[in-house]
mmCIF file of C-alpha atoms and ligand atoms in Angstrom:
data_model
loop_
_atom_site.group_PDB
_atom_site.id
_atom_site.type_symbol
_atom_site.label_atom_id
_atom_site.label_comp_id
_atom_site.label_asym_id
_atom_site.label_seq_id
_atom_site.Cartn_x
_atom_site.Cartn_y
_atom_site.Cartn_z
ATOM 1 C CA MET J 7 341.553 -2.717 -129.460
ATOM 2 C CA ARG J 8 339.387 -5.381 -131.227
ATOM 3 C CA LEU J 9 337.995 -8.145 -129.115
ATOM 4 C CA ASP J 10 339.443 -10.994 -131.007
ATOM 5 C CA ARG J 11 342.956 -9.700 -131.001
ATOM 6 C CA PHE J 12 342.550 -8.990 -127.133
ATOM 7 C CA LEU J 13 341.331 -12.705 -126.691
ATOM 8 C CA ILE J 14 344.434 -14.171 -128.734
ATOM 9 C CA ARG J 15 346.781 -11.903 -126.682
ATOM 10 C CA ARG J 16 345.111 -13.291 -123.307
ATOM 11 C CA GLY J 17 346.135 -16.864 -124.284
ATOM 12 C CA ILE J 18 343.350 -18.223 -126.306
ATOM 13 C CA HIS J 19 345.326 -20.156 -129.024
ATOM 14 C CA SER J 20 343.834 -19.489 -132.441
ATOM 15 C CA THR J 21 341.383 -17.587 -134.338
ATOM 16 C CA ARG J 22 339.495 -20.658 -134.713
ATOM 17 C CA GLU J 23 338.982 -21.003 -131.029
ATOM 18 C CA VAL J 24 338.186 -17.274 -130.588
ATOM 19 C CA SER J 25 335.377 -17.780 -133.368
ATOM 20 C CA ARG J 26 334.212 -21.002 -131.382
ATOM 21 C CA LEU J 27 334.005 -19.046 -128.123
ATOM 22 C CA LEU J 28 331.992 -16.365 -129.531
ATOM 23 C CA SER J 29 329.501 -18.528 -131.422
ATOM 24 C CA GLU J 30 329.112 -20.571 -128.471
ATOM 25 C CA LYS J 31 328.187 -17.327 -126.704
ATOM 26 C CA GLN J 32 331.198 -17.966 -124.120
ATOM 27 C CA VAL J 33 332.386 -14.435 -124.266
ATOM 28 C CA ILE J 34 330.756 -11.960 -122.008
ATOM 29 C CA VAL J 35 331.664 -8.256 -122.438
ATOM 30 C CA ASP J 36 330.460 -5.665 -119.992
ATOM 31 C CA HIS J 37 327.779 -8.288 -118.752
ATOM 32 C CA LEU J 38 326.220 -9.066 -121.947
ATOM 33 C CA VAL J 39 326.912 -11.818 -124.455
ATOM 34 C CA GLU J 40 329.012 -10.866 -127.313
ATOM 35 C CA THR J 41 329.246 -12.534 -130.692
ATOM 36 C CA SER J 42 331.422 -10.365 -132.860
ATOM 37 C CA GLY J 43 335.292 -10.510 -132.365
ATOM 38 C CA LEU J 44 335.334 -7.218 -134.267
ATOM 39 C CA ARG J 45 333.967 -5.349 -131.193
ATOM 40 C CA LYS J 46 336.023 -2.464 -129.944
ATOM 41 C CA ILE J 47 337.148 -2.713 -126.464
ATOM 42 C CA ASP J 48 339.529 -0.728 -124.096
ATOM 43 C CA ARG J 49 341.179 -1.288 -120.773
ATOM 44 C CA PHE J 50 338.061 -0.489 -119.007
ATOM 45 C CA THR J 51 335.711 -3.065 -120.723
ATOM 46 C CA ARG J 52 334.789 -5.878 -118.647
ATOM 47 C CA ILE J 53 335.705 -9.307 -120.263
ATOM 48 C CA GLU J 54 334.702 -12.726 -119.304
ATOM 49 C CA VAL J 55 335.411 -15.985 -121.067
ATOM 50 C CA ASN J 56 333.972 -19.349 -119.975
ATOM 51 C CA GLY J 57 333.322 -17.861 -116.635
ATOM 52 C CA GLU J 58 336.755 -16.431 -116.186
ATOM 53 C CA ILE J 59 337.063 -12.861 -115.848
ATOM 54 C CA LEU J 60 340.031 -11.678 -117.976
ATOM 55 C CA GLN J 61 339.687 -7.858 -117.472
ATOM 56 C CA ALA J 62 337.538 -5.886 -114.848
ATOM 57 C CA GLN J 63 339.180 -2.542 -114.414
ATOM 58 C CA GLU J 64 336.842 0.056 -112.995
ATOM 59 C CA ALA J 65 336.921 3.669 -114.593
ATOM 60 C CA VAL J 66 336.653 6.413 -112.386
ATOM 61 C CA TYR J 67 335.232 9.962 -113.331
ATOM 62 C CA LEU J 68 334.744 12.450 -110.460
ATOM 63 C CA MET J 69 334.083 15.980 -110.239
ATOM 64 C CA LEU J 70 335.609 17.888 -107.113
ATOM 65 C CA HIS J 71 334.405 21.178 -105.700
ATOM 66 C CA LYS J 72 338.196 22.394 -104.930
ATOM 67 C CA PRO J 73 338.432 24.725 -102.039
ATOM 68 C CA ALA J 74 341.291 27.185 -101.870
ATOM 69 C CA GLY J 75 344.485 26.035 -100.332
ATOM 70 C CA TYR J 76 344.903 22.824 -102.138
ATOM 71 C CA LEU J 77 347.430 22.024 -104.847
ATOM 72 C CA SER J 78 346.217 20.695 -108.188
ATOM 73 C CA ALA J 79 348.944 17.877 -107.866
ATOM 74 C CA THR J 80 348.746 14.138 -107.029
ATOM 75 C CA SER J 81 351.450 14.655 -104.073
ATOM 76 C CA ASP J 82 353.356 17.166 -102.684
ATOM 77 C CA PRO J 83 355.797 17.388 -99.680
ATOM 78 C CA ILE J 84 354.267 20.724 -98.427
ATOM 79 C CA HIS J 85 350.921 21.382 -99.433
ATOM 80 C CA PRO J 86 347.838 19.156 -99.223
ATOM 81 C CA THR J 87 346.741 18.499 -102.727
ATOM 82 C CA VAL J 88 343.163 17.785 -104.327
ATOM 83 C CA ILE J 89 343.898 13.854 -104.185
ATOM 84 C CA ASP J 90 343.890 14.190 -100.312
ATOM 85 C CA LEU J 91 340.182 15.210 -100.673
ATOM 86 C CA ILE J 92 339.330 12.175 -102.542
ATOM 87 C CA GLU J 93 337.746 9.151 -100.591
ATOM 88 C CA HIS J 94 337.482 6.753 -103.539
ATOM 89 C CA PRO J 95 338.907 3.274 -103.035
ATOM 90 C CA LEU J 96 341.202 3.871 -106.551
ATOM 91 C CA ARG J 97 342.266 7.282 -105.619
ATOM 92 C CA GLU J 98 345.757 6.070 -105.909
ATOM 93 C CA GLN J 99 345.283 5.669 -109.674
ATOM 94 C CA ILE J 100 343.424 9.041 -110.151
ATOM 95 C CA HIS J 101 345.017 12.217 -112.107
ATOM 96 C CA LEU J 102 343.676 15.447 -112.924
ATOM 97 C CA ALA J 103 342.044 16.446 -115.976
ATOM 98 C CA GLY J 104 343.163 20.131 -115.749
ATOM 99 C CA ARG J 105 344.378 22.270 -112.924
ATOM 100 C CA LEU J 106 343.420 25.171 -110.902
ATOM 101 C CA ASP J 107 346.048 27.531 -108.925
ATOM 102 C CA ARG J 108 346.148 26.557 -105.271
ATOM 103 C CA ALA J 109 344.061 29.826 -104.315
ATOM 104 C CA SER J 110 341.458 29.300 -107.126
ATOM 105 C CA THR J 111 338.240 27.290 -106.179
ATOM 106 C CA GLY J 112 335.724 25.509 -108.177
ATOM 107 C CA LEU J 113 335.233 22.580 -110.554
ATOM 108 C CA VAL J 114 338.080 20.029 -111.121
ATOM 109 C CA LEU J 115 337.674 16.777 -112.897
ATOM 110 C CA LEU J 116 339.449 13.771 -111.858
ATOM 111 C CA THR J 117 339.803 10.218 -113.433
ATOM 112 C CA ASN J 118 342.014 7.233 -114.066
ATOM 113 C CA ASP J 119 341.206 7.194 -117.766
ATOM 114 C CA GLY J 120 343.927 8.886 -119.684
ATOM 115 C CA ARG J 121 342.149 9.202 -122.883
ATOM 116 C CA TRP J 122 339.299 10.709 -121.440
ATOM 117 C CA SER J 123 341.417 13.430 -119.640
ATOM 118 C CA LYS J 124 343.217 14.164 -122.903
ATOM 119 C CA ARG J 125 339.816 14.961 -124.440
ATOM 120 C CA VAL J 126 339.262 17.545 -121.666
ATOM 121 C CA THR J 127 342.765 19.205 -121.644
ATOM 122 C CA GLU J 128 344.141 19.075 -125.337
ATOM 123 C CA PRO J 129 344.364 22.447 -126.320
ATOM 124 C CA ARG J 130 342.993 21.352 -129.978
ATOM 125 C CA GLN J 131 339.731 20.428 -128.393
ATOM 126 C CA GLN J 132 339.301 24.008 -127.355
ATOM 127 C CA VAL J 133 336.647 23.006 -124.521
ATOM 128 C CA ALA J 134 335.412 26.131 -123.117
ATOM 129 C CA LYS J 135 336.272 26.936 -119.408
ATOM 130 C CA VAL J 136 334.134 29.523 -117.538
ATOM 131 C CA TYR J 137 335.498 31.330 -114.501
ATOM 132 C CA GLN J 138 333.972 33.960 -111.935
ATOM 133 C CA VAL J 139 336.686 36.620 -111.134
ATOM 134 C CA THR J 140 336.793 39.226 -108.699
ATOM 135 C CA THR J 141 339.326 42.030 -109.022
ATOM 136 C CA LEU J 142 341.159 44.423 -107.236
ATOM 137 C CA ASP J 143 340.270 47.642 -109.329
ATOM 138 C CA PRO J 144 337.094 48.036 -111.237
ATOM 139 C CA ILE J 145 337.008 46.308 -114.557
ATOM 140 C CA SER J 146 337.405 48.839 -117.261
ATOM 141 C CA ALA J 147 334.702 49.061 -120.144
ATOM 142 C CA GLU J 148 337.518 48.181 -122.771
ATOM 143 C CA THR J 149 338.448 44.934 -121.149
ATOM 144 C CA ALA J 150 336.096 42.876 -122.893
ATOM 145 C CA ALA J 151 337.144 43.955 -126.474
ATOM 146 C CA ILE J 152 340.799 43.453 -125.376
ATOM 147 C CA PHE J 153 340.169 39.947 -124.076
ATOM 148 C CA ALA J 154 338.010 39.134 -127.175
ATOM 149 C CA SER J 155 341.014 40.155 -129.529
ATOM 150 C CA GLY J 156 343.568 38.272 -127.450
ATOM 151 C CA ILE J 157 346.523 39.163 -125.309
ATOM 152 C CA TYR J 158 350.002 38.643 -126.306
ATOM 153 C CA PHE J 159 351.763 36.480 -123.871
ATOM 154 C CA ALA J 160 355.748 37.077 -124.323
ATOM 155 C CA TYR J 161 356.976 34.146 -122.491
ATOM 156 C CA GLU J 162 355.083 31.603 -124.865
ATOM 157 C CA ASN J 163 355.331 34.082 -127.789
ATOM 158 C CA LEU J 164 351.611 33.604 -128.456
ATOM 159 C CA THR J 165 348.502 35.531 -128.360
ATOM 160 C CA THR J 166 345.458 34.141 -126.450
ATOM 161 C CA ARG J 167 342.398 32.788 -127.991
ATOM 162 C CA PRO J 168 339.205 35.180 -128.025
ATOM 163 C CA ALA J 169 337.671 35.149 -124.599
ATOM 164 C CA GLU J 170 334.412 36.361 -123.592
ATOM 165 C CA LEU J 171 334.091 38.682 -120.446
ATOM 166 C CA GLU J 172 330.605 39.315 -119.252
ATOM 167 C CA LEU J 173 330.479 42.044 -116.317
ATOM 168 C CA LEU J 174 328.566 41.025 -113.265
ATOM 169 C CA GLY J 175 329.508 43.883 -111.189
ATOM 170 C CA GLU J 176 332.051 46.668 -111.049
ATOM 171 C CA ARG J 177 334.790 44.134 -109.824
ATOM 172 C CA GLU J 178 333.111 41.121 -110.755
ATOM 173 C CA ALA J 179 332.853 39.207 -114.176
ATOM 174 C CA ARG J 180 332.258 35.890 -115.749
ATOM 175 C CA LEU J 181 335.269 35.043 -118.297
ATOM 176 C CA THR J 182 335.040 32.049 -120.572
ATOM 177 C CA LEU J 183 338.510 30.709 -122.133
ATOM 178 C CA HIS J 184 338.892 28.178 -124.923
ATOM 179 C CA GLU J 185 342.527 26.972 -123.696
ATOM 180 C CA GLY J 186 344.285 26.738 -120.454
ATOM 181 C CA ARG J 187 347.843 28.745 -120.297
ATOM 182 C CA TYR J 188 349.545 28.862 -117.061
ATOM 183 C CA HIS J 189 347.775 31.382 -114.788
ATOM 184 C CA GLN J 190 346.054 32.477 -117.630
ATOM 185 C CA VAL J 191 343.146 34.641 -116.058
ATOM 186 C CA LYS J 192 345.570 36.182 -113.673
ATOM 187 C CA ARG J 193 347.936 37.212 -116.477
ATOM 188 C CA MET J 194 345.143 38.597 -118.813
ATOM 189 C CA PHE J 195 343.952 40.819 -115.920
ATOM 190 C CA HIS J 196 347.348 41.829 -115.147
ATOM 191 C CA ALA J 197 347.961 42.756 -118.835
ATOM 192 C CA VAL J 198 345.060 45.433 -118.577
ATOM 193 C CA GLY J 199 346.674 46.767 -115.230
ATOM 194 C CA ASN J 200 344.098 45.068 -112.922
ATOM 195 C CA ARG J 201 344.489 42.217 -110.417
ATOM 196 C CA VAL J 202 342.502 39.002 -109.536
ATOM 197 C CA LEU J 203 341.477 38.679 -106.003
ATOM 198 C CA SER J 204 339.437 35.357 -106.448
ATOM 199 C CA LEU J 205 338.981 32.810 -109.216
ATOM 200 C CA HIS J 206 336.223 30.260 -109.197
ATOM 201 C CA ARG J 207 335.842 27.756 -111.911
ATOM 202 C CA GLU J 208 332.059 27.206 -112.663
ATOM 203 C CA GLN J 209 332.250 25.055 -115.731
ATOM 204 C CA ILE J 210 334.170 22.821 -118.024
ATOM 205 C CA GLY J 211 332.801 22.228 -121.453
ATOM 206 C CA PRO J 212 328.912 21.232 -120.836
ATOM 207 C CA LEU J 213 329.898 20.200 -117.254
ATOM 208 C CA THR J 214 328.761 22.564 -114.671
ATOM 209 C CA LEU J 215 329.988 22.284 -110.774
ATOM 210 C CA ASP J 216 327.015 20.802 -109.113
ATOM 211 C CA ALA J 217 325.610 23.373 -106.872
ATOM 212 C CA SER J 218 324.985 20.742 -104.242
ATOM 213 C CA LEU J 219 328.443 19.795 -103.815
ATOM 214 C CA PRO J 220 329.968 21.747 -100.969
ATOM 215 C CA PRO J 221 333.863 22.898 -101.129
ATOM 216 C CA GLY J 222 336.011 19.945 -100.595
ATOM 217 C CA LYS J 223 333.538 17.375 -101.671
ATOM 218 C CA ALA J 224 333.646 15.055 -104.927
ATOM 219 C CA ARG J 225 330.884 13.088 -106.528
ATOM 220 C CA SER J 226 331.001 10.486 -109.478
ATOM 221 C CA LEU J 227 330.123 11.775 -113.005
ATOM 222 C CA ARG J 228 326.798 10.333 -114.496
ATOM 223 C CA PRO J 229 327.136 8.372 -117.642
ATOM 224 C CA ASP J 230 325.690 11.400 -119.774
ATOM 225 C CA GLU J 231 328.396 13.571 -118.147
ATOM 226 C CA ILE J 232 331.108 11.213 -118.919
ATOM 227 C CA ASN J 233 329.980 10.938 -122.518
ATOM 228 C CA PHE J 234 330.325 14.674 -122.977
ATOM 229 C CA PHE J 235 333.951 14.042 -123.511
ATOM 230 C CA ARG J 236 333.766 10.740 -125.517
ATOM 231 C CA LEU J 237 334.115 10.723 -129.181
HETATM 232 N N1 URA O 26 343.798 30.924 -114.659
HETATM 233 C C1 URA O 26 344.651 31.377 -113.538
HETATM 234 O O1 URA O 26 345.183 32.362 -113.480
HETATM 235 N N2 URA O 26 344.450 30.364 -112.528
HETATM 236 C C2 URA O 26 343.580 29.520 -112.305
HETATM 237 O O2 URA O 26 343.697 28.527 -111.357
HETATM 238 C C3 URA O 26 342.950 29.021 -113.711
HETATM 239 C C4 URA O 26 343.179 29.755 -114.778
#
């Protein structure tokens, strides 16, 4: 939204009055004087006019090291959820930017900014997700080629996008997906006759799980990390 339109909507009576406030340097946007009504703002932009704060909604962006046993949901009558692990004062407003199964561990992103989380999760953005997987049986030599050409999921009637599999051991691999279908990693291994024993997400796009973050702990994202998913 444009700043001048926001000001009119918030009770400043005319475009002339908006122009006057701007030219008299009475409008402060994110703590700096703003003189252009064309400035783009959103619901997280801090706006002050004549000393009165019209809007000051904090945007929250967190990375969580999810432990096993927590549901990727905001509330649940039976199981603890990832939100239960968050100590932030605005935790009631927070939602997940992409889920992990209850038994899976690793990187989960949380925010109260719906536009940002959409960019992380929207299928057309094709944000890469990197998983470390251990399996019950040895991973066969053909698996990488099969995953690269895609696997047909009858339930959704689609073929998965090419995925990259890097073998790390006989029963251990790093898998990079460019989409996030329901139980996708487990179903892909199931399709080649194997079974996932553990699944850990290391990375979402360019964002890597902080090695110093113990399971169950979250930290705020840095501005450069938030900007990875801005236009
Ligand atoms: N694929 C799965 O099967 N489980 C996850 O938690 C994430 C991707």
